[in-house]
Tab-separated table of C-alpha atoms in Angstrom:
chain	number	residue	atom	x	y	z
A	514	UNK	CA	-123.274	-96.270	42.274
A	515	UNK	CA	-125.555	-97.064	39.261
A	516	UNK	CA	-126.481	-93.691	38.901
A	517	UNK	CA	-122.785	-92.736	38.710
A	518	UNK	CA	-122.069	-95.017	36.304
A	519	UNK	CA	-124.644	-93.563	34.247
A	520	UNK	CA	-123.724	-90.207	34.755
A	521	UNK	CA	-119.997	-91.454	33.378
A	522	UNK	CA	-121.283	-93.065	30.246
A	523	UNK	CA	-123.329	-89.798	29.778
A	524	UNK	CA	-120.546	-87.841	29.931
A	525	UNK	CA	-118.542	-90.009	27.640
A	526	UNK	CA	-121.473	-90.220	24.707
A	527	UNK	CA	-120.887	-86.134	25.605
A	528	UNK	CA	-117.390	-85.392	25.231
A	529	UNK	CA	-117.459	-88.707	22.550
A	530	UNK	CA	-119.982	-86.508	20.579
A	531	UNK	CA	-118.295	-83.480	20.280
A	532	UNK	CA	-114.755	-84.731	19.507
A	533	UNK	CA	-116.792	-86.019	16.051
A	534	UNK	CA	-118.495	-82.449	15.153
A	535	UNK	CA	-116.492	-80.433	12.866
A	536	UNK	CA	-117.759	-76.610	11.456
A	537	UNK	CA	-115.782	-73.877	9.561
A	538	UNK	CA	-117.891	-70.140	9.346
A	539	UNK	CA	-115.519	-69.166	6.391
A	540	UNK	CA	-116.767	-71.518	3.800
A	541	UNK	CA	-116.799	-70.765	0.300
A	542	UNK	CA	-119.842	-71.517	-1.928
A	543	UNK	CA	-119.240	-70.164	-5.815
A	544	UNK	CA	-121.294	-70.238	-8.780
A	545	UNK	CA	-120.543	-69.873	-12.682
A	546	UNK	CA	-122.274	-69.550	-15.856
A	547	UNK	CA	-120.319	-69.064	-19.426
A	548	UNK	CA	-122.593	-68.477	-22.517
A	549	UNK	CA	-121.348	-66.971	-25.885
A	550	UNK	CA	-122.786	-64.017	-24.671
A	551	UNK	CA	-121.127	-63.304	-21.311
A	552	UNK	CA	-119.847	-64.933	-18.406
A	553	UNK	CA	-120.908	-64.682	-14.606
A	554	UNK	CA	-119.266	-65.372	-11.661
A	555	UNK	CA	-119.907	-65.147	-7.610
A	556	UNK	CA	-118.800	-65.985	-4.500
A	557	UNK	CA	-119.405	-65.965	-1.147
A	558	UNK	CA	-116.562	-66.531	1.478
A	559	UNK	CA	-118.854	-66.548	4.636
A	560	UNK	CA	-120.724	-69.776	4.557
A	561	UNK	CA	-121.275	-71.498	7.811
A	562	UNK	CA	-120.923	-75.110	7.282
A	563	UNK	CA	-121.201	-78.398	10.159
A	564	UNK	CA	-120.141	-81.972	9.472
A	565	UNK	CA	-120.708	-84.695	12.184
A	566	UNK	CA	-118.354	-87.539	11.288
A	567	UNK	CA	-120.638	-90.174	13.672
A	568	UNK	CA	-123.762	-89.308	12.084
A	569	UNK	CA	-122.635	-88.226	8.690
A	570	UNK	CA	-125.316	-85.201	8.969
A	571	UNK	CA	-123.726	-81.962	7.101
A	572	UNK	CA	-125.758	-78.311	7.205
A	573	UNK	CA	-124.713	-75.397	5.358
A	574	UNK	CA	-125.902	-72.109	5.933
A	575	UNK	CA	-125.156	-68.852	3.742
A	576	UNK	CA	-126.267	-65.145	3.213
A	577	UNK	CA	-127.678	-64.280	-0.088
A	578	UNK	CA	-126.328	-60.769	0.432
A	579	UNK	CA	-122.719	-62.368	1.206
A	580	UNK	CA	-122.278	-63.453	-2.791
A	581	UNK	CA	-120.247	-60.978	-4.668
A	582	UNK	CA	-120.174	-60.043	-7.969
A	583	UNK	CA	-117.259	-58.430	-10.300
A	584	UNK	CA	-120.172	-55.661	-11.810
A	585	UNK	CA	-122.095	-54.003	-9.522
A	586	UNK	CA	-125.407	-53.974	-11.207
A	587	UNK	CA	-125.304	-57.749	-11.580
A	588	UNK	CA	-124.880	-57.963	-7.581
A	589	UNK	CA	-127.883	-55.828	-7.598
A	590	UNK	CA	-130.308	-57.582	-10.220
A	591	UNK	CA	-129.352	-61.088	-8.574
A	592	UNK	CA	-130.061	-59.837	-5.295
A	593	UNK	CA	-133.329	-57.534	-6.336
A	594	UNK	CA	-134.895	-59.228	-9.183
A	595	UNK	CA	-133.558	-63.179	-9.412
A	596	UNK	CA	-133.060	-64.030	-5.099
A	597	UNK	CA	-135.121	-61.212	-3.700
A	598	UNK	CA	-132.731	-61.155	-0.869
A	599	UNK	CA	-134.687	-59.236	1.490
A	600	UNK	CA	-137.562	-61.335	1.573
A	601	UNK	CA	-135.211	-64.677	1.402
A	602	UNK	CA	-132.407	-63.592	3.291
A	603	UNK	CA	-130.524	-67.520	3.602
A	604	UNK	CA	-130.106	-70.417	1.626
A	605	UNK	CA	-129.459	-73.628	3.179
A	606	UNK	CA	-129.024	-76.800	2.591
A	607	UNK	CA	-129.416	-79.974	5.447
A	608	UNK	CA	-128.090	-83.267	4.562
A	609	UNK	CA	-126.569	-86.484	4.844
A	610	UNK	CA	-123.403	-88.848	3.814
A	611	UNK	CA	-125.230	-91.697	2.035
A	612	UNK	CA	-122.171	-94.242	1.481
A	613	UNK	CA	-120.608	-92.908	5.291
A	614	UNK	CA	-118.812	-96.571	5.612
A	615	UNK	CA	-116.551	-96.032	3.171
A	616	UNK	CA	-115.030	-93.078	4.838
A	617	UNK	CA	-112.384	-93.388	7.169
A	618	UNK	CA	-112.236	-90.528	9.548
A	619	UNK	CA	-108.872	-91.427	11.260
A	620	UNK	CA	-107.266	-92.084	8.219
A	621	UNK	CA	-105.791	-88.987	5.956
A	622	UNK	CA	-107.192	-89.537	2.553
A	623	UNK	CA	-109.866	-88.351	-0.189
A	624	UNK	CA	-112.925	-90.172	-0.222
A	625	UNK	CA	-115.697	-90.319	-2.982
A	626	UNK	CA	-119.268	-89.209	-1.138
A	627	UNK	CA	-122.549	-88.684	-2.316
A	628	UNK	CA	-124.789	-86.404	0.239
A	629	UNK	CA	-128.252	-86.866	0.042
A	630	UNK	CA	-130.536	-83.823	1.492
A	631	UNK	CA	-132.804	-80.793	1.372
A	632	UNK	CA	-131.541	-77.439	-0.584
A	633	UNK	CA	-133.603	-74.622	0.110
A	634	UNK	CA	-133.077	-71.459	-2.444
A	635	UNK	CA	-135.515	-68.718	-2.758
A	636	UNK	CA	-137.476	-70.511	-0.283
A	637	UNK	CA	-137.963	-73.177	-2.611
A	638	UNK	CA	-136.922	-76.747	-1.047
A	639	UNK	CA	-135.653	-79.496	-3.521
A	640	UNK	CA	-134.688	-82.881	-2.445
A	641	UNK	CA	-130.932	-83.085	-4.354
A	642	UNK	CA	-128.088	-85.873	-4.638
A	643	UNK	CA	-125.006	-84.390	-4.645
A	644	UNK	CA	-121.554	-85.967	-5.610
A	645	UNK	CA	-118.474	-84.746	-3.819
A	646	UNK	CA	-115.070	-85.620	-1.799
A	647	UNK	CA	-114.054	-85.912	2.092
A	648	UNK	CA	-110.771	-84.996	1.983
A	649	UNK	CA	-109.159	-86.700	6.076
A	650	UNK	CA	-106.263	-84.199	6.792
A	651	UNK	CA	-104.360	-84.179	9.505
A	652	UNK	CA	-106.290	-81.621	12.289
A	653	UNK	CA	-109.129	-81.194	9.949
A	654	UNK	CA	-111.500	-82.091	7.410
A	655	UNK	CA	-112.069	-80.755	3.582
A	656	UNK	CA	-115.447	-81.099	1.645
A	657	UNK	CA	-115.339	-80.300	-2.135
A	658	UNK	CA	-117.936	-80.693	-4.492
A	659	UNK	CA	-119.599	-79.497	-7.921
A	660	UNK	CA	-122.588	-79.542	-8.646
A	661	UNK	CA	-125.307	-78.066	-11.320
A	662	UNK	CA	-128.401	-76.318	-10.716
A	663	UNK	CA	-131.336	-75.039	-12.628
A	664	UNK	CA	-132.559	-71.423	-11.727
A	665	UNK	CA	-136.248	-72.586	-12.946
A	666	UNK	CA	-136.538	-75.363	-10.195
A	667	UNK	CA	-135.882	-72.593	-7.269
A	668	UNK	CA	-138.779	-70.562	-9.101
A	669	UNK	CA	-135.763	-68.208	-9.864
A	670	UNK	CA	-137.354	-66.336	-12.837
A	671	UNK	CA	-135.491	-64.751	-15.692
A	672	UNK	CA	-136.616	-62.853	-18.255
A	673	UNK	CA	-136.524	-63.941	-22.279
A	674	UNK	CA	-133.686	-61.255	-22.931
A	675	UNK	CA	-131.487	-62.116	-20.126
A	676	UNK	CA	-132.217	-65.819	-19.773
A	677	UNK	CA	-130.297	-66.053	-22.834
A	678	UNK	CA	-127.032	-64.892	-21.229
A	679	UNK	CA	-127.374	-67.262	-18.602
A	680	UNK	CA	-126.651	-70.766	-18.950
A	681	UNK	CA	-129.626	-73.086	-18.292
A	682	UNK	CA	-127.707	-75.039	-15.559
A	683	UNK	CA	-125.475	-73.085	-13.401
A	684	UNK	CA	-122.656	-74.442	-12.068
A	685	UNK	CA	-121.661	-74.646	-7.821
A	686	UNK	CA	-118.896	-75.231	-6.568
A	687	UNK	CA	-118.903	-75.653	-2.867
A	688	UNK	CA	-115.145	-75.991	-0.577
A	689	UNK	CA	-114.834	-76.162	3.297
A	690	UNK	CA	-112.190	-76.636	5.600
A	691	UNK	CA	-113.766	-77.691	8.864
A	692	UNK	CA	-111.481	-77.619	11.831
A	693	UNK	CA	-113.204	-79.907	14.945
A	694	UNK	CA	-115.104	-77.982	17.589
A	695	UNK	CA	-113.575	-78.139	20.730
A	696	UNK	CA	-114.973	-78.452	23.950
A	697	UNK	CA	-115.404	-75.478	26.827
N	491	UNK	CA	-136.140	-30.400	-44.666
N	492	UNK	CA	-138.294	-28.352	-42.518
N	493	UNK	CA	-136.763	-27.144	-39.334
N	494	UNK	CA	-138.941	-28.845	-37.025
N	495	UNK	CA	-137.734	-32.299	-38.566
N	496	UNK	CA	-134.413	-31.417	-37.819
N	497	UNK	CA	-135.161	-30.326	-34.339
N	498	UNK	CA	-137.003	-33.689	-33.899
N	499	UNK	CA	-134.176	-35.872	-35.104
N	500	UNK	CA	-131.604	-33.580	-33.468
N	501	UNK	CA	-133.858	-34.649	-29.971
N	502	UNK	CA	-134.267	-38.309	-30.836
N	503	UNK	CA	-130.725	-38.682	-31.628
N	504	UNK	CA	-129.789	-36.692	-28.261
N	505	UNK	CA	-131.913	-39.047	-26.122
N	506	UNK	CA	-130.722	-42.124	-27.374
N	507	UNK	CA	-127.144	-41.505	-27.212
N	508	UNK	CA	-127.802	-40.465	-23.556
N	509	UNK	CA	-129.481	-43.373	-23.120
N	510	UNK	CA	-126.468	-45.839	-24.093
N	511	UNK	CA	-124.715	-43.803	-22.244
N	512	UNK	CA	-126.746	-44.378	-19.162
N	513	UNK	CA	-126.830	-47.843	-20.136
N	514	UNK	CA	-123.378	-48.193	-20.284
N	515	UNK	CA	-122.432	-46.438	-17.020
N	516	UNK	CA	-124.734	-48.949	-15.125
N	517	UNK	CA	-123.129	-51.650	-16.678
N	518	UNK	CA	-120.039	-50.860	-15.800
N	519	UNK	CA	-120.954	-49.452	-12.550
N	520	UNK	CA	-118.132	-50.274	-10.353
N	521	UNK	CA	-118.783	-51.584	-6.618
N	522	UNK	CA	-118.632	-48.742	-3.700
N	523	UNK	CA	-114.674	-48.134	-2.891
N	524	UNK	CA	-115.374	-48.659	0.744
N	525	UNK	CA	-111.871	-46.848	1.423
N	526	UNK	CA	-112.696	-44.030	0.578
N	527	UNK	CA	-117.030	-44.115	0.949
N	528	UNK	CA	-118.584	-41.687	3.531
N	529	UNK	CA	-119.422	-44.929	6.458
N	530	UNK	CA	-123.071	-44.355	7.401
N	531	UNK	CA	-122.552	-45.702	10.688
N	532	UNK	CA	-119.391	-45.731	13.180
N	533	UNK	CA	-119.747	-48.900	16.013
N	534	UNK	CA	-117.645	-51.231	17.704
N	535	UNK	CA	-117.608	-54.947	16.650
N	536	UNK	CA	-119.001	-55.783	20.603
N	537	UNK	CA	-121.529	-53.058	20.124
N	538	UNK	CA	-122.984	-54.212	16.454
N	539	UNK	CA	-122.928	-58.086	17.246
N	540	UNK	CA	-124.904	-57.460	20.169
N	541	UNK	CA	-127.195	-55.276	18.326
N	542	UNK	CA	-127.706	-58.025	15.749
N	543	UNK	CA	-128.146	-60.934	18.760
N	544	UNK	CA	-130.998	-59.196	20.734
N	545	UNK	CA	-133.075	-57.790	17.924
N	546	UNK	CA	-132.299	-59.466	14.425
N	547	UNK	CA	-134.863	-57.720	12.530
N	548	UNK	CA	-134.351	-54.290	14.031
N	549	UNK	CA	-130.430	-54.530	13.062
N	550	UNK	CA	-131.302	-55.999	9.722
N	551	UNK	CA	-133.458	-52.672	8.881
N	552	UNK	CA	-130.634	-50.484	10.365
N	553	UNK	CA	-127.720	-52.190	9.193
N	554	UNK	CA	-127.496	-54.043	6.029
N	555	UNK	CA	-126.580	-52.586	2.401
N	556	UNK	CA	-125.372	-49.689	4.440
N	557	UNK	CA	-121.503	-49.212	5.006
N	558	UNK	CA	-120.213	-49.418	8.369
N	559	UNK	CA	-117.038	-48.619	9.889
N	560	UNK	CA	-116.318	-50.900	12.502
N	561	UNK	CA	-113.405	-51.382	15.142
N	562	UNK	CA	-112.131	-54.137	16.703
N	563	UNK	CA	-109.844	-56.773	17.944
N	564	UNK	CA	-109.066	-59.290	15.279
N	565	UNK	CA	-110.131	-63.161	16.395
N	566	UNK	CA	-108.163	-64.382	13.362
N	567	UNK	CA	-107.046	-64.147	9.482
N	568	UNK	CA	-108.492	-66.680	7.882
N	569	UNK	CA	-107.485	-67.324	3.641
N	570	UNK	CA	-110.976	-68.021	2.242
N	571	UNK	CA	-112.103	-70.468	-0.372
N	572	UNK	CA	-110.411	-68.121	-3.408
N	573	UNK	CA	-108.151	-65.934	-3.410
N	574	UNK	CA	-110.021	-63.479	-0.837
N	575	UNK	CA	-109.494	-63.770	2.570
N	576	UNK	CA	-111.737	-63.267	5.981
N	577	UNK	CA	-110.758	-61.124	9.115
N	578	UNK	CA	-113.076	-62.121	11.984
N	579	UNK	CA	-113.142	-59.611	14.812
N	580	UNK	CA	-114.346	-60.364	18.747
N	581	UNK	CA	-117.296	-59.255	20.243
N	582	UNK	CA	-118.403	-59.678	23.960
N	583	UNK	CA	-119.709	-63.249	22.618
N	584	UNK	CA	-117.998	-66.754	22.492
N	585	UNK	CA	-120.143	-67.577	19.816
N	586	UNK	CA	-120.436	-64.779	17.626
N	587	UNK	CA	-118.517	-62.541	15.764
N	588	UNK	CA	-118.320	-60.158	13.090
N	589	UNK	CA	-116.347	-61.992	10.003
N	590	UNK	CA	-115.129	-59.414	7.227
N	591	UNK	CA	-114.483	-60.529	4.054
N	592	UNK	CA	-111.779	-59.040	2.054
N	593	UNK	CA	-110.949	-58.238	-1.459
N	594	UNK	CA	-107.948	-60.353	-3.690
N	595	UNK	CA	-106.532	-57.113	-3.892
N	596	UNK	CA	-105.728	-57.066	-0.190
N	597	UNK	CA	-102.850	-58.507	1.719
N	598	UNK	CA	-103.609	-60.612	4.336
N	599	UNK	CA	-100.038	-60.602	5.712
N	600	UNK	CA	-100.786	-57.431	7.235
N	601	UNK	CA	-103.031	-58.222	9.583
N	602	UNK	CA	-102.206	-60.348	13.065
N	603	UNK	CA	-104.432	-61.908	16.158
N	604	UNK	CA	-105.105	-59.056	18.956
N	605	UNK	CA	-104.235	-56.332	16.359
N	606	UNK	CA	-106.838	-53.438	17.006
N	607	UNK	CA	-108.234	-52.381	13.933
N	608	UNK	CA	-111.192	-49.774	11.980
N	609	UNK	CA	-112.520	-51.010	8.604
N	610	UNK	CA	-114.902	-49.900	6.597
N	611	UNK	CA	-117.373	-52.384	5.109
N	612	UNK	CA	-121.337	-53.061	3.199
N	613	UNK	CA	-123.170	-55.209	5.767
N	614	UNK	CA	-124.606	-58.235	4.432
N	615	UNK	CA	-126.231	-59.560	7.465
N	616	UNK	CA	-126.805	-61.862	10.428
N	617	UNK	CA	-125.828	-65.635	10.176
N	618	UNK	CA	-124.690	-66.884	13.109
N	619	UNK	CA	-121.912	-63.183	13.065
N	620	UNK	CA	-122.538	-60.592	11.446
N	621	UNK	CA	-121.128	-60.252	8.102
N	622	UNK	CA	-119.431	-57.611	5.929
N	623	UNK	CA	-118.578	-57.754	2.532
N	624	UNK	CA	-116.079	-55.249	0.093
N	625	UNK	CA	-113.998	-54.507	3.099
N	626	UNK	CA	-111.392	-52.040	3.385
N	627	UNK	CA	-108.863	-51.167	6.031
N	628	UNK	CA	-109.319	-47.829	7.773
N	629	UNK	CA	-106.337	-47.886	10.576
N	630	UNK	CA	-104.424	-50.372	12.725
N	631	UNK	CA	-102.742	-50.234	16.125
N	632	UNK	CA	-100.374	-52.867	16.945
């Protein structure tokens, strides 16, 4: 009888669990840079992203291959000379809702976050604070943010000539719409 | 001046206009219209996730930066973050698919669950599905 009752609250943390895990694998991570000299754009429509709403743990996941470029040639210097996609295939980032009490998840609304975490680019990890919004819709859940980040600090390195094209800070902007993962 | 001056500077002048020329073409080197590009490999959707799921590395070395046509049943149309939008196609796994990202220029409107379609796409990769990138459609059977 004990054992059953175990087995029951087991199965509840279970199913509990996974009615609070949300993921989208069509995520959209962008980045821009404008300088007088030109202006650079990508994005990448494949990220895999996961929110837990109990935990406040989010982990995105993307293919450096999967950002794309309006000129060819810049697709292929990013990916050949800046990322050096082959040998760093992924960028991810693992992290967590610092301020999750002021969300609530059964309410529709936009909420102010700030996710604390790990961002690993060119297999460089940097701790990072990142302000965004939880957007509570009804059947889902929306994370937007923008953010800055410095090429330098990912041991990205750009030559003299080009540097100068390239704003120092370039600018992410990150947008998912997570739909919750149901259960088999 | 002597003639072999003039040759000299007829050379130099040759070379570099050739060379901003080269310049220029790479510049404005436009990415591979997938539409119409000779595919480098033809495979199902079922037949390149599983390639991808039971030997990563081998599939990377075979697969990516090359353009594949690939057929399949479409899981879903999905609008992605801008104005492109994502067509993921099933495979013989619940978890993984193959998710093909299209161009603005497309129209997602065309494109319905269970249609059986060919596209033609540059693989980017494994995530947790494979992933293509600059898609194009091929043919569709309703």
């Amino acid at each position: 009888m004990k054992r059953l009752f175990f087995l029951l609250l087991f199965l509840n943390i279970i199913f509990a669990a996974n009615a609070q895990k949300f993921m989208t694998k069509n995520g959209y991570i962008g980045f821009y840079s404008k300088t007088s000299m030109e202006e650079i754009k990508a994005d990448n429509n494949q990220v895999v992203g996961a929110l837990d709403t109990s935990t406040g743990e989010m982990v995105f996941q993307a293919l450096i291959k999967s950002f794309h470029f309006d000129r060819a040639l810049m697709e292929e210097h990013f990916n050949e000379n800046y990322m050096e996609s082959d040998k760093f295939p992924k960028s991810v980032f693992k992290g967590k809702i610092t301020n999750l009490s002021s969300v609530d998840f059964a309410k529709s609304g936009t909420y102010d976050v700030t996710v604390e975490g790990d961002l690993t680019i060119h297999d460089i990890t940097n701790k990072v604070s990142i302000k965004g919004t939880i957007e509570v819709i009804s059947g889902g859940i929306n994370a937007n943010s923008k953010f800055n980040i410095i090429p330098e600090d990912y041991k990205i390195n750009i030559p003299g000539v080009v540097r100068e094209k390239i704003n120092k800070n370039l600018e992410v902007t990150v947008t998912m719409k997570y739909s919750p993962i149901t259960n088999k | 001046m002597k003639l072999y001056v003039k040759v000299a500077l007829f050379v130099v002048l040759v070379i570099a206009i050739g060379g901003i020329l080269a310049g220029l073409y790479l510049f404005n080197k436009k990415h591979t219209d997938t539409s119409t590009a000779k595919p480098d490999y033809l495979v199902t959707a079922t037949v390149l996730q599983k390639e991808f799921e039971d030997n990563e590395k081998n599939a990377s070395a075979k697969y990516i930066n090359k353009i594949l046509e690939v057929s399949g049943s479409i899981a879903s149309v999905t609008p992605a973050g801008n104005t492109n939008f994502n067509i993921t196609l099933k495979t013989g796994s619940d978890m993984s698919s193959v998710i093909c990202t299209f161009p603005s220029t497309g129209d997602p409107s065309k494109y319905k669950m269970g249609d059986e379609i060919t596209l033609r796409g540059e693989c980017s990769g494994y995530l947790m599905d494979v992933l293509l990138n600059n898609c194009a459609l091929v043919a569709s059977r309703k």
